[in-house]
Amino acid sequence: MTAKMYFEKDASLKPLEGKTVAVIGYGSQGRAHALNLHDSGVDVVVGLRENGGSWNRAKQDGLVVMTPAEAAAKGDLIAILVPDMQQPDVFESAIGPNAKEGSSILFAHGFNIHFDMITVPETMDVIMVAPKGPGDLVRRQYEEGKGVPSIMAVHQDASGEAQDRALAYAHGIGGTRGGVITTTFGEETETDLFGEQAVLCGGMTELVVKGFETLVEAGYQPEVAYFECLHELKLIVDLLFEGGLSKMNHYVSETAQYGDFTRGPRVVDDSTKARMKEVLEDVQSGRFAKEWADEYRSGLKEFRRMEREDNEHLIEKVGANLRAQMSWIEPDDADESSAA
Ligand code: NAD
Ligand code: MG
Ligand code: MG
Ligand code: MG
Ligand code: MG
């Protein structure tokens, strides 16, 4: 193993003692971080737009809620957990003008720092703690005494304590239970974007949908195609998660293994890998970041069109009907688990 890892025994909450953590935003990550830190005994305030959707939720969860500007003024450590594309505005309007001398700003993803979309004054620490999992899991695992592994980074160390503060924060949200690895803003940003584009969200859903379409176009029943290409994916992913390729190989049939070894590389081959490299280059050059920021600024028209196209696909209609028969699949599971 080459990466240095920090576990519970290597960390403490001392660097946050007597300090206030301001969590700005109360979505997937914000809610999980705020509640976990609060339960760990850290003094937390939540910064939200007055009477926005999250305002009541945070109140009901028993937290102290105020506007982003008020929270930023109170925080010794300010965690900016609003959507990436909102962060430059929130920083400029609420955080920059109100942050205390010597406070730290913490990100859960390096996008805006790495692509120079936010410039933080030299007097502030710029740190990151990025859990490698969706927010609802960060919360659930903490409650169960477990923790989602996280990566942390220091971009700017004004206080001389930046790394200690980041590790204490990771400890407070439960990250050190799963292990915390140090990284850089560049490495986190580029690997995170590549991962969600090529493998986790982008690559995986295309594989599922193209497999489904192939079976349906060949005349097989859509319900059977759904079970085969989407439903069963969870079983396979669980095996991979628990024990890698070898555990999956151990549990699937020899026939499935032989099919995997001989046919898998025909579907995902070196030409796929060459295109993955192009996707990575788009990330590294900043081309993706610019395209996404432009799309966001121009009102998300293409984004909404593509979202509609996904949501209206046959696999969605078939899936909704089949899942309705399986009472143990909670229909609103996805509401809070925008991962990656
Ligand atoms: P989210 O979309 O789930 O939540 C956003 C929150 O910010 C909501 O409470 C919303 O009300 C609030 N908000 C939105 N605009 C605001 C504004 N202008 N002013 C004040 N509040 C505003 O966000 P998220 O997915 O948790 O993402 C937060 C950060 O965490 C991002 O940097 C993201 O890349 C990172 N991250 C997310 C995940 C994940 O599981 N979703 C995983 C790792 C890292
Ligand atoms: Mg897709
Ligand atoms: Mg089978
Ligand atoms: Mg294989
Ligand atoms: Mg991401």
Tab-separated table of C-alpha atoms and ligand atoms in Angstrom:
chain	number	residue	atom	x	y	z
A	1	MET	CA	0.000	0.000	0.000
A	2	THR	CA	1.378	3.398	-0.924
A	3	ALA	CA	-1.287	5.810	0.324
A	4	LYS	CA	-0.993	6.959	3.936
A	5	MET	CA	-4.227	6.254	5.786
A	6	TYR	CA	-5.556	7.772	9.008
A	7	PHE	CA	-7.907	5.824	11.263
A	8	GLU	CA	-9.756	6.686	14.503
A	9	LYS	CA	-6.653	6.142	16.631
A	10	ASP	CA	-4.706	8.689	14.547
A	11	ALA	CA	-7.251	11.505	14.928
A	12	SER	CA	-9.053	13.594	17.529
A	13	LEU	CA	-11.613	16.397	17.665
A	14	LYS	CA	-9.208	18.633	19.596
A	15	PRO	CA	-8.483	20.969	16.651
A	16	LEU	CA	-12.237	21.793	16.592
A	17	GLU	CA	-12.623	22.251	20.348
A	18	GLY	CA	-14.106	25.618	21.272
A	19	LYS	CA	-14.732	26.238	17.585
A	20	THR	CA	-17.928	26.512	15.551
A	21	VAL	CA	-18.420	24.649	12.285
A	22	ALA	CA	-20.753	26.399	9.842
A	23	VAL	CA	-22.269	23.990	7.333
A	24	ILE	CA	-23.629	25.929	4.351
A	25	GLY	CA	-26.244	23.846	2.494
A	26	TYR	CA	-28.320	20.978	3.815
A	27	GLY	CA	-28.614	18.543	0.918
A	28	SER	CA	-27.041	15.140	0.448
A	29	GLN	CA	-23.666	15.921	2.059
A	30	GLY	CA	-24.635	18.965	4.142
A	31	ARG	CA	-27.252	17.173	6.230
A	32	ALA	CA	-24.988	14.172	6.831
A	33	HIS	CA	-21.975	16.278	7.837
A	34	ALA	CA	-23.982	18.620	10.080
A	35	LEU	CA	-25.768	15.801	11.939
A	36	ASN	CA	-22.676	13.615	12.308
A	37	LEU	CA	-20.549	16.504	13.601
A	38	HIS	CA	-23.351	17.518	15.981
A	39	ASP	CA	-23.648	13.952	17.305
A	40	SER	CA	-19.841	13.822	17.693
A	41	GLY	CA	-20.120	16.817	20.047
A	42	VAL	CA	-18.943	19.545	17.666
A	43	ASP	CA	-20.681	22.956	17.822
A	44	VAL	CA	-22.531	23.205	14.481
A	45	VAL	CA	-24.622	25.918	12.831
A	46	VAL	CA	-26.321	25.474	9.459
A	47	GLY	CA	-26.458	28.257	6.858
A	48	LEU	CA	-29.456	28.230	4.503
A	49	ARG	CA	-31.626	30.536	2.443
A	50	GLU	CA	-34.382	31.729	4.722
A	51	ASN	CA	-37.445	29.502	4.486
A	52	GLY	CA	-36.026	27.515	1.569
A	53	GLY	CA	-36.854	23.798	1.366
A	54	SER	CA	-34.007	22.680	3.631
A	55	TRP	CA	-34.629	25.322	6.316
A	56	ASN	CA	-37.449	23.468	8.091
A	57	ARG	CA	-35.778	20.107	7.710
A	58	ALA	CA	-32.624	21.300	9.485
A	59	LYS	CA	-34.738	22.876	12.229
A	60	GLN	CA	-36.742	19.682	12.674
A	61	ASP	CA	-33.458	17.787	12.927
A	62	GLY	CA	-32.697	19.947	15.972
A	63	LEU	CA	-29.942	22.094	14.485
A	64	VAL	CA	-29.318	25.831	14.759
A	65	VAL	CA	-30.233	27.410	11.423
A	66	MET	CA	-29.400	30.865	10.112
A	67	THR	CA	-28.674	32.573	6.793
A	68	PRO	CA	-25.454	31.638	4.937
A	69	ALA	CA	-23.996	35.084	5.722
A	70	GLU	CA	-24.742	34.752	9.457
A	71	ALA	CA	-23.390	31.210	9.571
A	72	ALA	CA	-20.224	32.224	7.723
A	73	ALA	CA	-19.666	35.013	10.254
A	74	LYS	CA	-19.960	32.530	13.133
A	75	GLY	CA	-17.876	29.710	11.691
A	76	ASP	CA	-14.258	29.027	12.543
A	77	LEU	CA	-14.552	26.344	9.916
A	78	ILE	CA	-16.987	26.937	7.056
A	79	ALA	CA	-18.052	23.868	5.068
A	80	ILE	CA	-19.432	24.911	1.690
A	81	LEU	CA	-21.855	22.126	0.765
A	82	VAL	CA	-24.169	23.773	-1.749
A	83	PRO	CA	-24.150	22.479	-5.377
A	84	ASP	CA	-20.787	23.006	-7.107
A	85	MET	CA	-22.242	25.443	-9.641
A	86	GLN	CA	-23.778	27.582	-6.851
A	87	GLN	CA	-20.591	27.764	-4.814
A	88	PRO	CA	-18.921	30.747	-6.559
A	89	ASP	CA	-22.022	32.924	-5.953
A	90	VAL	CA	-22.467	31.744	-2.372
A	91	PHE	CA	-18.788	32.331	-1.664
A	92	GLU	CA	-18.822	35.820	-3.146
A	93	SER	CA	-22.076	36.967	-1.595
A	94	ALA	CA	-22.152	35.253	1.812
A	95	ILE	CA	-18.791	33.786	2.786
A	96	GLY	CA	-16.037	36.054	1.485
A	97	PRO	CA	-17.442	39.267	3.013
A	98	ASN	CA	-18.313	37.670	6.385
A	99	ALA	CA	-15.666	35.052	7.154
A	100	LYS	CA	-13.674	35.597	10.351
A	101	GLU	CA	-9.949	36.217	10.280
A	102	GLY	CA	-8.129	32.901	10.518
A	103	SER	CA	-11.112	30.716	9.627
A	104	SER	CA	-10.959	27.741	7.298
A	105	ILE	CA	-13.107	26.957	4.282
A	106	LEU	CA	-13.800	23.292	3.632
A	107	PHE	CA	-15.000	21.710	0.397
A	108	ALA	CA	-16.348	18.192	-0.239
A	109	HIS	CA	-15.187	18.320	-3.873
A	110	GLY	CA	-12.297	20.301	-5.322
A	111	PHE	CA	-13.988	21.543	-8.516
A	112	ASN	CA	-14.154	25.295	-7.864
A	113	ILE	CA	-10.683	25.595	-6.374
A	114	HIS	CA	-9.000	23.356	-8.932
A	115	PHE	CA	-10.617	25.115	-11.906
A	116	ASP	CA	-10.055	28.606	-10.400
A	117	MET	CA	-13.740	29.452	-10.103
A	118	ILE	CA	-13.352	30.601	-6.506
A	119	THR	CA	-10.420	32.610	-5.183
A	120	VAL	CA	-10.041	32.459	-1.413
A	121	PRO	CA	-8.114	35.202	0.436
A	122	GLU	CA	-4.634	34.178	1.595
A	123	THR	CA	-5.695	34.564	5.221
A	124	MET	CA	-8.002	31.533	5.094
A	125	ASP	CA	-7.192	27.815	5.088
A	126	VAL	CA	-8.566	25.971	2.074
A	127	ILE	CA	-9.168	22.326	2.893
A	128	MET	CA	-11.192	19.398	1.644
A	129	VAL	CA	-12.840	16.335	3.113
A	130	ALA	CA	-14.563	14.303	0.416
A	131	PRO	CA	-16.455	11.196	1.524
A	132	LYS	CA	-16.298	8.487	-1.121
A	133	GLY	CA	-20.004	7.796	-0.942
A	134	PRO	CA	-23.407	9.470	-1.102
A	135	GLY	CA	-24.537	11.665	1.768
A	136	ASP	CA	-27.313	9.433	3.048
A	137	LEU	CA	-24.773	6.634	3.458
A	138	VAL	CA	-22.418	9.005	5.304
A	139	ARG	CA	-25.255	9.568	7.777
A	140	ARG	CA	-26.584	5.994	7.954
A	141	GLN	CA	-23.175	4.388	8.416
A	142	TYR	CA	-22.291	6.885	11.139
A	143	GLU	CA	-25.492	5.987	13.013
A	144	GLU	CA	-24.597	2.303	12.684
A	145	GLY	CA	-21.132	2.888	14.137
A	146	LYS	CA	-19.466	2.591	10.715
A	147	GLY	CA	-18.011	5.258	8.454
A	148	VAL	CA	-17.616	6.058	4.753
A	149	PRO	CA	-13.921	6.258	3.742
A	150	SER	CA	-12.916	9.793	2.858
A	151	ILE	CA	-10.073	11.653	1.230
A	152	MET	CA	-8.713	14.954	2.511
A	153	ALA	CA	-6.506	17.679	1.117
A	154	VAL	CA	-4.955	21.019	1.991
A	155	HIS	CA	-4.749	23.653	-0.739
A	156	GLN	CA	-3.856	26.618	1.457
A	157	ASP	CA	-2.519	26.501	5.015
A	158	ALA	CA	-2.934	29.963	6.517
A	159	SER	CA	-3.437	28.887	10.125
A	160	GLY	CA	-0.634	26.349	10.206
A	161	GLU	CA	-3.318	23.885	11.399
A	162	ALA	CA	-5.073	23.223	8.123
A	163	GLN	CA	-4.254	19.504	7.973
A	164	ASP	CA	-5.223	18.953	11.648
A	165	ARG	CA	-8.534	20.723	11.132
A	166	ALA	CA	-9.311	18.669	8.031
A	167	LEU	CA	-8.502	15.412	9.816
A	168	ALA	CA	-10.603	16.429	12.841
A	169	TYR	CA	-13.538	17.213	10.540
A	170	ALA	CA	-13.135	13.856	8.766
A	171	HIS	CA	-13.039	12.231	12.203
A	172	GLY	CA	-16.197	14.068	13.294
A	173	ILE	CA	-18.230	12.878	10.306
A	174	GLY	CA	-17.114	9.277	10.847
A	175	GLY	CA	-14.600	9.122	8.009
A	176	THR	CA	-11.722	7.818	10.121
A	177	ARG	CA	-13.763	4.681	10.901
A	178	GLY	CA	-13.446	3.717	7.238
A	179	GLY	CA	-10.045	5.325	6.723
A	180	VAL	CA	-8.933	8.720	5.446
A	181	ILE	CA	-6.333	9.160	2.691
A	182	THR	CA	-4.543	12.395	1.912
A	183	THR	CA	-4.815	13.682	-1.634
A	184	THR	CA	-4.598	16.988	-3.511
A	185	PHE	CA	-7.432	19.134	-4.858
A	186	GLY	CA	-6.223	18.258	-8.364
A	187	GLU	CA	-6.186	14.506	-7.813
A	188	GLU	CA	-9.576	14.468	-6.062
A	189	THR	CA	-11.262	16.653	-8.674
A	190	GLU	CA	-9.918	14.864	-11.723
A	191	THR	CA	-10.433	11.315	-10.416
A	192	ASP	CA	-13.913	12.126	-9.072
A	193	LEU	CA	-15.082	13.616	-12.367
A	194	PHE	CA	-13.535	10.827	-14.416
A	195	GLY	CA	-15.007	8.161	-12.141
A	196	GLU	CA	-18.565	9.464	-12.280
A	197	GLN	CA	-18.369	10.089	-16.036
A	198	ALA	CA	-16.625	6.998	-17.368
A	199	VAL	CA	-17.495	4.327	-14.807
A	200	LEU	CA	-19.960	5.013	-12.006
A	201	CYS	CA	-22.767	7.091	-13.488
A	202	GLY	CA	-22.033	7.550	-17.182
A	203	GLY	CA	-20.405	4.293	-18.206
A	204	MET	CA	-22.537	2.074	-16.027
A	205	THR	CA	-25.931	3.465	-17.069
A	206	GLU	CA	-24.979	3.335	-20.757
A	207	LEU	CA	-23.956	-0.300	-20.350
A	208	VAL	CA	-27.269	-1.122	-18.654
A	209	VAL	CA	-29.423	0.769	-21.164
A	210	LYS	CA	-27.601	-0.551	-24.241
A	211	GLY	CA	-27.863	-4.092	-22.886
A	212	PHE	CA	-31.583	-3.639	-22.215
A	213	GLU	CA	-32.171	-2.185	-25.712
A	214	THR	CA	-30.239	-5.037	-27.325
A	215	LEU	CA	-32.483	-7.666	-25.714
A	216	VAL	CA	-35.751	-5.773	-26.324
A	217	GLU	CA	-34.870	-5.080	-29.981
A	218	ALA	CA	-34.162	-8.800	-30.393
A	219	GLY	CA	-37.751	-9.506	-29.312
A	220	TYR	CA	-37.309	-10.541	-25.678
A	221	GLN	CA	-39.787	-9.315	-23.049
A	222	PRO	CA	-38.808	-5.925	-21.568
A	223	GLU	CA	-39.483	-7.220	-18.042
A	224	VAL	CA	-37.021	-10.073	-18.505
A	225	ALA	CA	-34.491	-7.661	-20.022
A	226	TYR	CA	-34.936	-5.312	-17.043
A	227	PHE	CA	-34.249	-8.044	-14.496
A	228	GLU	CA	-31.211	-9.228	-16.422
A	229	CYS	CA	-29.580	-5.877	-17.168
A	230	LEU	CA	-30.563	-3.656	-14.242
A	231	HIS	CA	-32.052	-5.490	-11.276
A	232	GLU	CA	-29.324	-8.118	-11.021
A	233	LEU	CA	-26.616	-5.485	-11.157
A	234	LYS	CA	-26.975	-4.868	-7.433
A	235	LEU	CA	-26.110	-8.469	-6.579
A	236	ILE	CA	-22.977	-8.282	-8.695
A	237	VAL	CA	-21.946	-4.881	-7.353
A	238	ASP	CA	-22.396	-6.111	-3.762
A	239	LEU	CA	-20.029	-9.024	-4.456
A	240	LEU	CA	-17.462	-6.704	-6.059
A	241	PHE	CA	-17.790	-4.286	-3.126
A	242	GLU	CA	-17.289	-7.057	-0.575
A	243	GLY	CA	-14.490	-9.010	-2.207
A	244	GLY	CA	-13.445	-7.704	-5.602
A	245	LEU	CA	-13.308	-9.688	-8.829
A	246	SER	CA	-12.338	-12.905	-7.033
A	247	LYS	CA	-15.410	-12.916	-4.782
A	248	MET	CA	-17.680	-12.333	-7.752
A	249	ASN	CA	-15.918	-15.093	-9.673
A	250	HIS	CA	-16.409	-17.402	-6.704
A	251	TYR	CA	-20.177	-16.835	-6.525
A	252	VAL	CA	-21.256	-16.711	-10.161
A	253	SER	CA	-21.478	-19.933	-12.195
A	254	GLU	CA	-18.514	-21.253	-14.177
A	255	THR	CA	-20.595	-20.612	-17.271
A	256	ALA	CA	-20.997	-16.942	-16.296
A	257	GLN	CA	-17.264	-16.709	-15.626
A	258	TYR	CA	-16.363	-18.161	-19.017
A	259	GLY	CA	-18.793	-15.729	-20.672
A	260	ASP	CA	-17.264	-12.867	-18.694
A	261	PHE	CA	-13.668	-13.767	-19.631
A	262	THR	CA	-14.364	-14.261	-23.325
A	263	ARG	CA	-17.246	-11.836	-24.122
A	264	GLY	CA	-16.703	-9.005	-21.628
A	265	PRO	CA	-13.558	-7.752	-23.396
A	266	ARG	CA	-15.450	-7.798	-26.720
A	267	VAL	CA	-17.995	-5.305	-25.344
A	268	VAL	CA	-15.598	-3.104	-23.369
A	269	ASP	CA	-12.298	-3.212	-25.238
A	270	ASP	CA	-9.201	-1.114	-25.879
A	271	SER	CA	-11.172	1.262	-28.083
A	272	THR	CA	-13.426	1.928	-25.075
A	273	LYS	CA	-10.317	2.570	-23.021
A	274	ALA	CA	-9.005	4.970	-25.660
A	275	ARG	CA	-12.264	6.931	-25.372
A	276	MET	CA	-11.982	6.848	-21.585
A	277	LYS	CA	-8.611	8.538	-22.020
A	278	GLU	CA	-10.281	11.245	-24.134
A	279	VAL	CA	-12.859	11.758	-21.396
A	280	LEU	CA	-10.024	12.076	-18.865
A	281	GLU	CA	-8.255	14.611	-21.097
A	282	ASP	CA	-11.443	16.717	-21.219
A	283	VAL	CA	-11.416	16.722	-17.434
A	284	GLN	CA	-7.689	17.487	-17.134
A	285	SER	CA	-7.709	20.311	-19.684
A	286	GLY	CA	-10.663	22.038	-17.999
A	287	ARG	CA	-12.779	21.580	-21.159
A	288	PHE	CA	-15.447	19.666	-19.240
A	289	ALA	CA	-15.518	22.240	-16.425
A	290	LYS	CA	-15.968	25.102	-18.885
A	291	GLU	CA	-18.683	23.288	-20.842
A	292	TRP	CA	-20.619	22.466	-17.638
A	293	ALA	CA	-20.314	26.007	-16.234
A	294	ASP	CA	-21.529	27.436	-19.585
A	295	GLU	CA	-24.475	25.027	-19.669
A	296	TYR	CA	-25.382	25.956	-16.084
A	297	ARG	CA	-25.201	29.669	-16.793
A	298	SER	CA	-27.308	29.426	-19.936
A	299	GLY	CA	-30.203	27.870	-18.005
A	300	LEU	CA	-29.568	24.093	-18.168
A	301	LYS	CA	-31.621	23.577	-21.352
A	302	GLU	CA	-29.559	20.703	-22.754
A	303	PHE	CA	-29.220	19.253	-19.256
A	304	ARG	CA	-33.007	19.148	-18.779
A	305	ARG	CA	-33.535	17.676	-22.246
A	306	MET	CA	-31.098	14.828	-21.571
A	307	GLU	CA	-32.592	14.276	-18.129
A	308	ARG	CA	-36.060	13.978	-19.707
A	309	GLU	CA	-34.707	11.529	-22.272
A	310	ASP	CA	-33.338	9.316	-19.476
A	311	ASN	CA	-36.525	9.520	-17.441
A	312	GLU	CA	-38.785	8.672	-20.385
A	313	HIS	CA	-36.830	5.612	-21.541
A	314	LEU	CA	-38.746	2.315	-21.705
A	315	ILE	CA	-36.458	0.858	-19.024
A	316	GLU	CA	-37.894	3.449	-16.605
A	317	LYS	CA	-41.532	2.523	-17.249
A	318	VAL	CA	-40.841	-1.201	-17.020
A	319	GLY	CA	-38.709	-0.704	-13.928
A	320	ALA	CA	-41.265	1.426	-12.096
A	321	ASN	CA	-43.948	-1.253	-12.582
A	322	LEU	CA	-41.706	-4.086	-11.460
A	323	ARG	CA	-40.318	-2.246	-8.449
A	324	ALA	CA	-43.870	-1.436	-7.318
A	325	GLN	CA	-44.345	-5.203	-6.815
A	326	MET	CA	-41.283	-5.432	-4.581
A	327	SER	CA	-42.411	-3.821	-1.342
A	328	TRP	CA	-38.956	-4.082	0.203
A	329	ILE	CA	-37.470	-1.634	-2.289
A	330	GLU	CA	-38.173	1.766	-0.760
A	331	PRO	CA	-39.451	3.996	-3.569
A	332	ASP	CA	-37.909	7.168	-2.159
A	333	ASP	CA	-34.500	5.657	-1.453
A	334	ALA	CA	-33.034	7.699	-4.292
A	335	ASP	CA	-34.345	11.052	-3.048
A	336	GLU	CA	-31.444	11.691	-0.736
A	337	SER	CA	-28.714	9.694	-2.334
A	338	SER	CA	-27.407	11.686	-5.254
A	339	ALA	CA	-23.998	10.080	-5.105
A	340	ALA	CA	-20.640	10.997	-6.626
B	1	NAD	P1	-27.260	18.948	-2.839
B	1	NAD	O1	-27.714	19.391	-4.184
B	1	NAD	O2	-27.726	17.634	-2.330
B	1	NAD	O3	-27.663	20.021	-1.721
B	1	NAD	C1	-27.537	21.385	-1.905
B	1	NAD	C2	-27.989	22.166	-0.671
B	1	NAD	O4	-27.618	23.517	-0.850
B	1	NAD	C3	-29.488	22.171	-0.432
B	1	NAD	O5	-29.705	22.214	0.966
B	1	NAD	C4	-29.930	23.485	-1.048
B	1	NAD	O6	-31.095	23.985	-0.442
B	1	NAD	C5	-28.739	24.366	-0.735
B	1	NAD	N1	-28.534	25.452	-1.685
B	1	NAD	C6	-28.589	25.412	-3.042
B	1	NAD	N2	-28.300	26.606	-3.570
B	1	NAD	C7	-28.064	27.434	-2.525
B	1	NAD	C8	-27.725	28.796	-2.426
B	1	NAD	N3	-27.562	29.567	-3.512
B	1	NAD	N4	-27.537	29.326	-1.180
B	1	NAD	C9	-27.696	28.586	-0.070
B	1	NAD	N5	-28.025	27.269	-0.111
B	1	NAD	C10	-28.209	26.715	-1.326
B	1	NAD	O7	-25.672	19.042	-2.839
B	1	NAD	P2	-24.629	17.837	-2.625
B	1	NAD	O8	-24.847	16.784	-3.672
B	1	NAD	O9	-24.608	17.455	-1.205
B	1	NAD	O10	-23.265	18.558	-3.005
B	1	NAD	C11	-22.571	19.395	-2.093
B	1	NAD	C12	-21.073	19.230	-2.331
B	1	NAD	O11	-20.693	17.902	-1.968
B	1	NAD	C13	-20.642	19.416	-3.772
B	1	NAD	O12	-19.370	20.027	-3.770
B	1	NAD	C14	-20.525	17.985	-4.286
B	1	NAD	O13	-19.645	17.833	-5.372
B	1	NAD	C15	-19.972	17.315	-3.042
B	1	NAD	N6	-20.167	15.858	-2.977
B	1	NAD	C16	-21.417	15.349	-3.088
B	1	NAD	C17	-21.600	13.991	-2.963
B	1	NAD	C18	-22.993	13.437	-2.945
B	1	NAD	O14	-23.166	12.343	-2.441
B	1	NAD	N7	-24.014	14.125	-3.419
B	1	NAD	C19	-20.508	13.118	-2.767
B	1	NAD	C20	-19.225	13.690	-2.614
B	1	NAD	C21	-19.073	15.064	-2.720
B	2	MG	MG	-26.781	7.979	-18.592
B	3	MG	MG	-28.185	-15.014	-14.960
B	4	MG	MG	-14.449	-9.420	-16.747
B	5	MG	MG	-18.596	14.034	-7.917
